[in-house]
Tab-separated table of C-alpha atoms and ligand atoms in Angstrom:
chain	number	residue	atom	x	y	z
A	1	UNK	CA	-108.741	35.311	127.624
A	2	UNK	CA	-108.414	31.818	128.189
A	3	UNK	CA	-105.077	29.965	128.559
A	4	UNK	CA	-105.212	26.923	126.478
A	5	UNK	CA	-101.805	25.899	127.705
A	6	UNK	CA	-102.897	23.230	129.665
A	7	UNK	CA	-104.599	21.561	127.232
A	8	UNK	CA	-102.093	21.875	124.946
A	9	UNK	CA	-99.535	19.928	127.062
A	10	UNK	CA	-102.276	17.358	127.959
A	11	UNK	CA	-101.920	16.904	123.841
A	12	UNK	CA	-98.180	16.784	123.736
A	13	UNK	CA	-97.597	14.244	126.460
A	14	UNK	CA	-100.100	11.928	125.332
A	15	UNK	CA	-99.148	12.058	121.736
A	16	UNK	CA	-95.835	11.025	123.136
A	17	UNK	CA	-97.181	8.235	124.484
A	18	UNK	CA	-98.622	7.144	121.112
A	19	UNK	CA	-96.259	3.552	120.151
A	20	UNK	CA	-98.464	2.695	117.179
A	21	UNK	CA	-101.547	3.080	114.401
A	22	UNK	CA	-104.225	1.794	117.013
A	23	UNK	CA	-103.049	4.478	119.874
A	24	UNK	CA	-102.869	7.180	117.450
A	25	UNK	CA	-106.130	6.819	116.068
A	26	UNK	CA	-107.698	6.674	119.878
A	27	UNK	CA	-105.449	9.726	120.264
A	28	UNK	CA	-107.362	11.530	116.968
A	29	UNK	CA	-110.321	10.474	118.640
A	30	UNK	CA	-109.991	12.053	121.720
A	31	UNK	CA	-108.622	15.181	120.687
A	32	UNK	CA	-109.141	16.346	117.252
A	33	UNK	CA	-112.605	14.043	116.391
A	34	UNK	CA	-115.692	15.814	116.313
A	35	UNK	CA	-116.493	14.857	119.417
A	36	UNK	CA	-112.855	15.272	120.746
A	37	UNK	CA	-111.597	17.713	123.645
A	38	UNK	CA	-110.542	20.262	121.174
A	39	UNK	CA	-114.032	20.407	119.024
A	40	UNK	CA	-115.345	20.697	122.844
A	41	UNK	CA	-113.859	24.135	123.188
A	42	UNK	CA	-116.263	25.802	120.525
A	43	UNK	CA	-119.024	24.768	122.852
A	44	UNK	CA	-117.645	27.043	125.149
A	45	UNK	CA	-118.174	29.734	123.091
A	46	UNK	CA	-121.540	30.507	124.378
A	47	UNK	CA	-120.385	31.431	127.270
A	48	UNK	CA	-118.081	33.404	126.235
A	49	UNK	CA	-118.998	37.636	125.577
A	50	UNK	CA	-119.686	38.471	122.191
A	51	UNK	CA	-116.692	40.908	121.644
A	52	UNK	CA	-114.205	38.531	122.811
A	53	UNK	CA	-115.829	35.328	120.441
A	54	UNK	CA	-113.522	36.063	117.294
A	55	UNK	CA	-110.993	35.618	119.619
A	56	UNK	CA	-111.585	33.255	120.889
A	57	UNK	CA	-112.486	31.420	117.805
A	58	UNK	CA	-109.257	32.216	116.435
A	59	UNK	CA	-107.173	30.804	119.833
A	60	UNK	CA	-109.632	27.283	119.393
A	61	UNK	CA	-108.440	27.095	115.805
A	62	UNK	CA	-104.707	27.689	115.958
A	63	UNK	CA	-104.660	24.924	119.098
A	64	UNK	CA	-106.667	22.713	116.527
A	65	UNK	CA	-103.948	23.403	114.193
A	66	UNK	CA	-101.387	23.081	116.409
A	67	UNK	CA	-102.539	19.999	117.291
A	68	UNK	CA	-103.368	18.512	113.672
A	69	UNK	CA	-99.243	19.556	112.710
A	70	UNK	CA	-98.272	17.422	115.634
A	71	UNK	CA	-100.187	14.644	114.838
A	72	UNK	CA	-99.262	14.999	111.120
A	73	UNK	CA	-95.820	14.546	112.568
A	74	UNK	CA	-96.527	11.690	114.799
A	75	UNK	CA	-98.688	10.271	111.842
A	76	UNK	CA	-95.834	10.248	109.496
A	77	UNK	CA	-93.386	8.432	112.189
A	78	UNK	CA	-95.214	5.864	113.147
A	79	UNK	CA	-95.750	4.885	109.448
A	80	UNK	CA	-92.220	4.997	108.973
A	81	UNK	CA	-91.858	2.778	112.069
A	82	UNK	CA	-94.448	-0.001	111.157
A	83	UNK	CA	-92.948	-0.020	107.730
A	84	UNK	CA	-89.607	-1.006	109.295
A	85	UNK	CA	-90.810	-3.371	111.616
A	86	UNK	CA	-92.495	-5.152	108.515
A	87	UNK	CA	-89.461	-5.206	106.539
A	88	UNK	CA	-87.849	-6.740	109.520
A	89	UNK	CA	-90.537	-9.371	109.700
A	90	UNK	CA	-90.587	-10.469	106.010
A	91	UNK	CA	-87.092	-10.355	105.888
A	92	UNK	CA	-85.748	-12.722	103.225
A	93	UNK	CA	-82.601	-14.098	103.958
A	94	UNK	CA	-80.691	-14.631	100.473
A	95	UNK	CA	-77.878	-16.288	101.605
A	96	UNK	CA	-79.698	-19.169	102.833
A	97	UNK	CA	-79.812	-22.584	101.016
A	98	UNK	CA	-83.034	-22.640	98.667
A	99	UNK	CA	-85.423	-25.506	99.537
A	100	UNK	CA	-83.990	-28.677	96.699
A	101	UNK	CA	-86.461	-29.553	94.583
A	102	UNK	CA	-85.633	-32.973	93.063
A	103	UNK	CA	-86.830	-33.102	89.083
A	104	UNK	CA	-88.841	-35.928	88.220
A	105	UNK	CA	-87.654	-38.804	86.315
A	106	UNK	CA	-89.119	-41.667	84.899
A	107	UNK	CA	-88.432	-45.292	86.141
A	108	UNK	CA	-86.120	-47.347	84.527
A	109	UNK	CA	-88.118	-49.851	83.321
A	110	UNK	CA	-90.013	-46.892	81.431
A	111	UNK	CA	-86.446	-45.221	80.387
A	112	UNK	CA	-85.445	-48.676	78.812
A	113	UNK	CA	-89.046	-49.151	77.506
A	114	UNK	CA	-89.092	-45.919	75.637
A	115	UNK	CA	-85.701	-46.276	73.937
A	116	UNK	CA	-86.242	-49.915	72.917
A	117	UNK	CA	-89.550	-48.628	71.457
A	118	UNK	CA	-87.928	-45.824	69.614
A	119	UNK	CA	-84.973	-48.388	67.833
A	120	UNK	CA	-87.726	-50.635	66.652
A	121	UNK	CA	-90.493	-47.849	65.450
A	122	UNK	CA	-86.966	-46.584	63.664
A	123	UNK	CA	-87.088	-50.126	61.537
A	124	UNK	CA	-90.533	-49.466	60.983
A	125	UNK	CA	-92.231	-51.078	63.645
A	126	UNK	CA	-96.113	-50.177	63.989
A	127	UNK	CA	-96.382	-50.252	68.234
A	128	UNK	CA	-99.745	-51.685	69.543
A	129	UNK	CA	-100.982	-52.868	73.239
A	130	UNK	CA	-103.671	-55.234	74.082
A	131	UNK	CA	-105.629	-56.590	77.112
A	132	UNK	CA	-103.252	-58.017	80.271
A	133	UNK	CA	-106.239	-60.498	80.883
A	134	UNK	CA	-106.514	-62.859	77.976
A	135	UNK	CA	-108.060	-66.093	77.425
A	136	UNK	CA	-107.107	-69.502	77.105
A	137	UNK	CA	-107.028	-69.580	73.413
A	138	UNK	CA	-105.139	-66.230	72.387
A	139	UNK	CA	-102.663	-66.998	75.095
A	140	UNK	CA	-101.950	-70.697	74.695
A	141	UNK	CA	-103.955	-72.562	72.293
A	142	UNK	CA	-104.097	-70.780	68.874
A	143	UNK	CA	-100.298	-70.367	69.434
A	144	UNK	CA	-100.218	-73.433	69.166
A	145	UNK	CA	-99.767	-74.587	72.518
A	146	UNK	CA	-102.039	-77.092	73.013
A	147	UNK	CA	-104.547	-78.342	76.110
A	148	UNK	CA	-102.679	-80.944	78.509
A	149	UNK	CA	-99.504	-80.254	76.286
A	150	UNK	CA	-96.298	-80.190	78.459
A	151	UNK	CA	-95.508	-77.031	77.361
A	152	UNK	CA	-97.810	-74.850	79.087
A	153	UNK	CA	-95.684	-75.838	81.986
A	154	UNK	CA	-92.960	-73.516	80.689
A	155	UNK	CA	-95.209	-70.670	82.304
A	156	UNK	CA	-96.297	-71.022	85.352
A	157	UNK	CA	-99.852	-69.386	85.202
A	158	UNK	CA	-102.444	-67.326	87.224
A	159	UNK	CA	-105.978	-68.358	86.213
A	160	UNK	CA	-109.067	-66.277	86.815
A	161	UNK	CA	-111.647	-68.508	85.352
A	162	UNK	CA	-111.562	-71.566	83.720
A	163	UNK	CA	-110.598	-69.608	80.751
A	164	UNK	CA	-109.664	-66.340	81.283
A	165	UNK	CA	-105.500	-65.785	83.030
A	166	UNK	CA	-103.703	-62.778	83.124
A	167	UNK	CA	-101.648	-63.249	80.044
A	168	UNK	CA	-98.351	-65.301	80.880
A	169	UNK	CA	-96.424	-63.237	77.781
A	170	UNK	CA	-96.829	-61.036	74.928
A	171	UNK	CA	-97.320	-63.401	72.039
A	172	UNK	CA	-101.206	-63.144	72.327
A	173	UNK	CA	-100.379	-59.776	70.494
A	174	UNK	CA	-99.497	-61.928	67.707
A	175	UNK	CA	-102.763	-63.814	67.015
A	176	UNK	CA	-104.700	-60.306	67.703
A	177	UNK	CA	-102.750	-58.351	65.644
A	178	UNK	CA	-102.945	-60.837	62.561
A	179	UNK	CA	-106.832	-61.255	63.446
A	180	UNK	CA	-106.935	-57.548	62.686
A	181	UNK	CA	-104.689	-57.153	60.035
A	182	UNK	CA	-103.587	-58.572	56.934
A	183	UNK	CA	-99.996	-58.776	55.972
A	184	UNK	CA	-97.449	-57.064	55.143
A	185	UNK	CA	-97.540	-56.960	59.577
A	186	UNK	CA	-94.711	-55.268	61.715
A	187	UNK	CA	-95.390	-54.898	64.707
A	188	UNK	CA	-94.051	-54.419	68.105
A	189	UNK	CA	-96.619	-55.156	71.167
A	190	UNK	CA	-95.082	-54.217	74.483
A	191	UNK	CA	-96.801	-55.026	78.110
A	192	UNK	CA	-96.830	-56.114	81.642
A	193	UNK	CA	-97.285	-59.967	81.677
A	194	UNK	CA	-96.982	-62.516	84.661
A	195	UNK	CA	-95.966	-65.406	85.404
A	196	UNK	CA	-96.229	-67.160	89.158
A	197	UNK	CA	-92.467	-66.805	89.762
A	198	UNK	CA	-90.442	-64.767	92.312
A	199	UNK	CA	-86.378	-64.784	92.552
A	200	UNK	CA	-84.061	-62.017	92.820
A	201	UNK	CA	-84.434	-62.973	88.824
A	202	UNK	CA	-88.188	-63.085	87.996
A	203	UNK	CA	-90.829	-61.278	89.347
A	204	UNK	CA	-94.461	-62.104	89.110
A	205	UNK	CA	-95.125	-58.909	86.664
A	206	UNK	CA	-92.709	-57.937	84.243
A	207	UNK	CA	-92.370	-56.440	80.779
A	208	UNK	CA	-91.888	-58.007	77.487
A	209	UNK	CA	-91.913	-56.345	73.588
A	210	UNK	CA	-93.286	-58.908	71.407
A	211	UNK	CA	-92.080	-58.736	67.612
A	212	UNK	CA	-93.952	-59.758	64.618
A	213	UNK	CA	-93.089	-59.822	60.959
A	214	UNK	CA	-95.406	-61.183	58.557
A	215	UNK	CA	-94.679	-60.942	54.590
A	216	UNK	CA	-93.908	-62.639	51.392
A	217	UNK	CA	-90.126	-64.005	52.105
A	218	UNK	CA	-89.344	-63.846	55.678
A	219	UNK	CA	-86.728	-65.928	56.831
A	220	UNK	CA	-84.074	-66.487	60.392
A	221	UNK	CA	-81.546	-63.602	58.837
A	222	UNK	CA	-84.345	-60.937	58.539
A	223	UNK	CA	-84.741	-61.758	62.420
A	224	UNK	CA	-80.877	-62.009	62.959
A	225	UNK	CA	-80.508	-58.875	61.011
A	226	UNK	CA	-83.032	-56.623	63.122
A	227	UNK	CA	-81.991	-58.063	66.224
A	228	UNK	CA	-77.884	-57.060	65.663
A	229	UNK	CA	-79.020	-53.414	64.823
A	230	UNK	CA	-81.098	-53.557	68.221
A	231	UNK	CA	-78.537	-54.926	69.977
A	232	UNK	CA	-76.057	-51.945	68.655
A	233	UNK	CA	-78.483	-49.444	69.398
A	234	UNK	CA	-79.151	-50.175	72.830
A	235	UNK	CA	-75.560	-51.956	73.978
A	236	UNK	CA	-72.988	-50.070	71.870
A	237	UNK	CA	-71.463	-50.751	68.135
A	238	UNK	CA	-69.174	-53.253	68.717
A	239	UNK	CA	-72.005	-55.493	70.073
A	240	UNK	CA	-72.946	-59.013	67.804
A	241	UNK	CA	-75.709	-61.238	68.253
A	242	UNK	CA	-75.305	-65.514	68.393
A	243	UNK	CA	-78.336	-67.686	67.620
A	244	UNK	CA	-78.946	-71.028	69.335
A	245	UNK	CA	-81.028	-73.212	68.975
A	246	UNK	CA	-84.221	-73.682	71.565
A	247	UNK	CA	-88.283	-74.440	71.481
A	248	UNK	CA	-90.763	-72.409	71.562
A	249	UNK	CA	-94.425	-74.054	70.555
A	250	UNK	CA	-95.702	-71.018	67.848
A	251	UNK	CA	-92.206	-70.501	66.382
A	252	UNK	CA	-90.346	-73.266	63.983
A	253	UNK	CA	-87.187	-73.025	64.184
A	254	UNK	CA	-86.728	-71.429	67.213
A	255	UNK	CA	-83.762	-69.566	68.663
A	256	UNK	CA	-82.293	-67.874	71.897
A	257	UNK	CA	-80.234	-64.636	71.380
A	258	UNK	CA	-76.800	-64.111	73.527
A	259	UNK	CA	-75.653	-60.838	72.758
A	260	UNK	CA	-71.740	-60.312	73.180
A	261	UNK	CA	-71.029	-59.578	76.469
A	262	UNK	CA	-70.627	-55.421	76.363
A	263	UNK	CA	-69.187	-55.587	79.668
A	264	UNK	CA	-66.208	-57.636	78.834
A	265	UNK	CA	-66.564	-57.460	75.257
A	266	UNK	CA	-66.617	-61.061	75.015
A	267	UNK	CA	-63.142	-62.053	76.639
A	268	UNK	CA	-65.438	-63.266	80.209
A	269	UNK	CA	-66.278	-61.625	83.729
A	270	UNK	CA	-68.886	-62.034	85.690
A	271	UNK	CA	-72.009	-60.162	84.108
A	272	UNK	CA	-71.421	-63.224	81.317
A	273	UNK	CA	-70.601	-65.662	83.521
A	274	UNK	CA	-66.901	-66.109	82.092
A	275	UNK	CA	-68.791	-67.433	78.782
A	276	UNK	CA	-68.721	-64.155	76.649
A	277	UNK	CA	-72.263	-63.881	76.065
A	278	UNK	CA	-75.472	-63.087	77.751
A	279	UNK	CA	-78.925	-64.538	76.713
A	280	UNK	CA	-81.478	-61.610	76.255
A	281	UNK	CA	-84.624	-62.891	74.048
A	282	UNK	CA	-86.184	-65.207	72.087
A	283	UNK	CA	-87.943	-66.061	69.193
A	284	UNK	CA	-87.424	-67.693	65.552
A	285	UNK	CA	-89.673	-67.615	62.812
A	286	UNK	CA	-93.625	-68.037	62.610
A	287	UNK	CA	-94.912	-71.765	63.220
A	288	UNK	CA	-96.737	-72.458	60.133
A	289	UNK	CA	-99.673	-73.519	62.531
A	290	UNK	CA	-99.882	-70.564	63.828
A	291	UNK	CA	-100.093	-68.473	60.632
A	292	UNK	CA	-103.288	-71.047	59.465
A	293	UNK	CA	-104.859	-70.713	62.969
A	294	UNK	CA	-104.828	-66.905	61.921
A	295	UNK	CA	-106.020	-67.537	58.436
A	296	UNK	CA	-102.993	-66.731	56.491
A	297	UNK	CA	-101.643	-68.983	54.116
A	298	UNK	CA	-97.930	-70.725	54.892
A	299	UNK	CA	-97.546	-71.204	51.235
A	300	UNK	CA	-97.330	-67.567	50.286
A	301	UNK	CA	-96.341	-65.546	53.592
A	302	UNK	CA	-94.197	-66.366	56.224
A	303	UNK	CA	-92.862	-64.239	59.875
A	304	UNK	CA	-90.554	-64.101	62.184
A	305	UNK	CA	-91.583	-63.328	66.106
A	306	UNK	CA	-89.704	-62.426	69.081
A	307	UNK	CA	-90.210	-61.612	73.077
A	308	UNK	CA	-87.730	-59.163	75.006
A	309	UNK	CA	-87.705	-58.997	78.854
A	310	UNK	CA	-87.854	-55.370	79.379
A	311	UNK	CA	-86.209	-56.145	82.655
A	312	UNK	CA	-83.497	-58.457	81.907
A	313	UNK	CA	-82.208	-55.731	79.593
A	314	UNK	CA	-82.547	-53.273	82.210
A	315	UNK	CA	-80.561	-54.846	84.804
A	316	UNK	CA	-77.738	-55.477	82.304
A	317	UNK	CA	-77.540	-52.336	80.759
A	318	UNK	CA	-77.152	-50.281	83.878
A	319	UNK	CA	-75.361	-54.013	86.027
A	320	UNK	CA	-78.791	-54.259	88.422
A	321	UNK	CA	-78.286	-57.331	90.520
A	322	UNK	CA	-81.882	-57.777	91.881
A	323	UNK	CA	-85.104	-57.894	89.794
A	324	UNK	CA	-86.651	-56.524	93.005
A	325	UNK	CA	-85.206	-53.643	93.277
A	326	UNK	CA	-87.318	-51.767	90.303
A	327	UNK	CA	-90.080	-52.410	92.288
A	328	UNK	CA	-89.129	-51.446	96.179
A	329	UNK	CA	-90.064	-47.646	95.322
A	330	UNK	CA	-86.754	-47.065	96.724
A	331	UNK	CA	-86.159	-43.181	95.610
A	332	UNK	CA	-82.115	-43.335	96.442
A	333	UNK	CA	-82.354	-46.109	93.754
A	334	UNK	CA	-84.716	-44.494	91.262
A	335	UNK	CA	-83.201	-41.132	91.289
A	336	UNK	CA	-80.347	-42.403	89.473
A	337	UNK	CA	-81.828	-43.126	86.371
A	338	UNK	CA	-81.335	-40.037	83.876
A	339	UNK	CA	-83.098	-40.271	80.251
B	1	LIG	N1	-93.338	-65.718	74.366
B	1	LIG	C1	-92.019	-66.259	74.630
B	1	LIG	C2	-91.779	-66.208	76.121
B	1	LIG	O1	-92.390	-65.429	76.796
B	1	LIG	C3	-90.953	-65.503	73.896
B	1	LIG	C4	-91.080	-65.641	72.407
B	1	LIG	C5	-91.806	-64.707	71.702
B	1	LIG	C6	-90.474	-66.663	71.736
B	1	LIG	C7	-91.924	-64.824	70.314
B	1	LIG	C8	-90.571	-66.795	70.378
B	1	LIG	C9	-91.286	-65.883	69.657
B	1	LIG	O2	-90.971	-66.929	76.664
């Protein structure tokens, strides 16, 4: 009878050789595949005589059994191994500090934009935009700022054409909007506009909300009136509006606004310049010339207009001392801003 004890130790010391999935499977290969050593044996049979082949038979199967239980064994180890070492590798630390993702939020220029837009569409304002390129007459002329007059020297402008600029302010909004519409008009137009002008107070493209009120009746304290309840939304209750007196070419009379200074509440520090009050739009009521270059008669309506720098409110609500700062992209700077 054959011994098939050396065989069988040629099994055990090379299954404990056997470190991983790869070796093991070479190992199934060699010794329990169909072509392995142990299918070999029943080759031998023929050789063998025919009263001893079920014994044989029997002795080849219980080694391939033998064999299969150890490398069931093996099998089941080495799966519990690689399982380990993958838990080791994707090993999440919980203790360590989570990558900070910063939430977005919007520029301040769009903060301020948004609320100023939300007091005035609370008095009713309708809020329309219009093209930053404009021409000569919607920008100057039919507001009654006329060719070669000195007052187109108030804004110092950049020209594409002959007649087309990028608009120097908002109150082009005015003749489009009352080209478009008949009265009763209330609406608020805000944009970029730009002016060739760069100080740590002007930049060359800032923001302005242009007002316009057109109706039977419209006088200065309708315009006083809506500007104080702006002026108490945005800067706090206690906050009053003064009007003085100033020239603008498409409005008749014309003010400037100083609001009480919110900072010092009027007593004098340096946001007000030790006067109390800080200038922060203008505007007045409609220039009669204006309303007939639109086609609306003087006699039976009349309007009130005014232009807010976005920016200039900015900078004093939140004490910014440079105009360009809102525009360095600086994100220490931005991320401040909270709605
Ligand atoms: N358009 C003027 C400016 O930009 C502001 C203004 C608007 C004044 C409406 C009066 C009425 O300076």
């Amino acid at each position: 009878m054959k011994d098939f004890s050396e065989i069988k130790e040629q099994v055990k010391s090379k299954l404990s050789e056997v470190a991983d999935g790869v070796q093991l499977s070479e190992f199934w290969q060699k010794y329990l595949g169909k072509t392995g050593v142990i299918s070999g044996l029943m080759k031998e049979m023929k050789s063998v005589p025919p009263e001893e082949k079920p014994t044989f038979g029997k002795a080849v199967n219980e080694v391939r059994e033998w064999a299969q239980n150890l490398y069931n064994e093996k099998q089941s180890e080495i799966k519990e191994y690689e399982l380990k070492k993958r838990y080791e590798r994707e090993a999440v630390d919980v203790t360590m500090p989570a990558l900070k993702r910063a939430p977005a939020n919007l520029h301040p220029i769009s903060l301020i934009t948004q609320q100023m837009i939300s007091v005035f569409a609370g008095m009713g304002f309708e809020v329309l935009e219009y093209p930053e390129i404009e021409d000569d007459d919607h920008n100057f002329t039919r507001l009654n700022v006329l060719k070669d007059h000195p007052s187109r020297d108030m804004q110092d402008t950049f020209w594409l054409t002959e007649d087309l600029l990028l608009r120097t302010h908002t109150s082009p909004g005015q003749i489009r909007t009352m080209d478009a519409e008949k009265p009763p008009i209330k609406v608020l137009v805000p944009g970029k506009v730009f002016r060739s002008d760069s100080d740590a107070t002007h930049s060359p493209m800032f923001m302005q909300m242009e007002g316009l009120v057109v109706d039977k009746g419209i006088t200065l304290c309708d315009l006083q009136g809506m500007l104080d309840q702006f002026v108490r939304q945005m800067f706090g209750g206690g906050t009053k509006t003064r009007l003085r007196p100033s020239y603008f070419p498409f409005t008749e009379p014309s003010v400037e606004v100083d609001v009480s200074c919110f900072e010092c509440g009027g007593k004098g520090c340096s946001l007000c310049k030790g006067t109390g009050w800080i200038e922060v739009l203008g505007g007045g009521v409609v220039n009669k010339k204006v309303l007939e270059n639109c086609n609306i008669d003087p006699e039976v309506y009349s309007g009130l207009a005014f232009g807010i720098g976005v920016e200039r409110i900015t900078m004093l609500k939140y004490g910014i001392p440079n105009m360009g700062m809102f525009f360095a992209n600086d994100l220490d700077f931005l991320a401040q801003f909270k709605a």
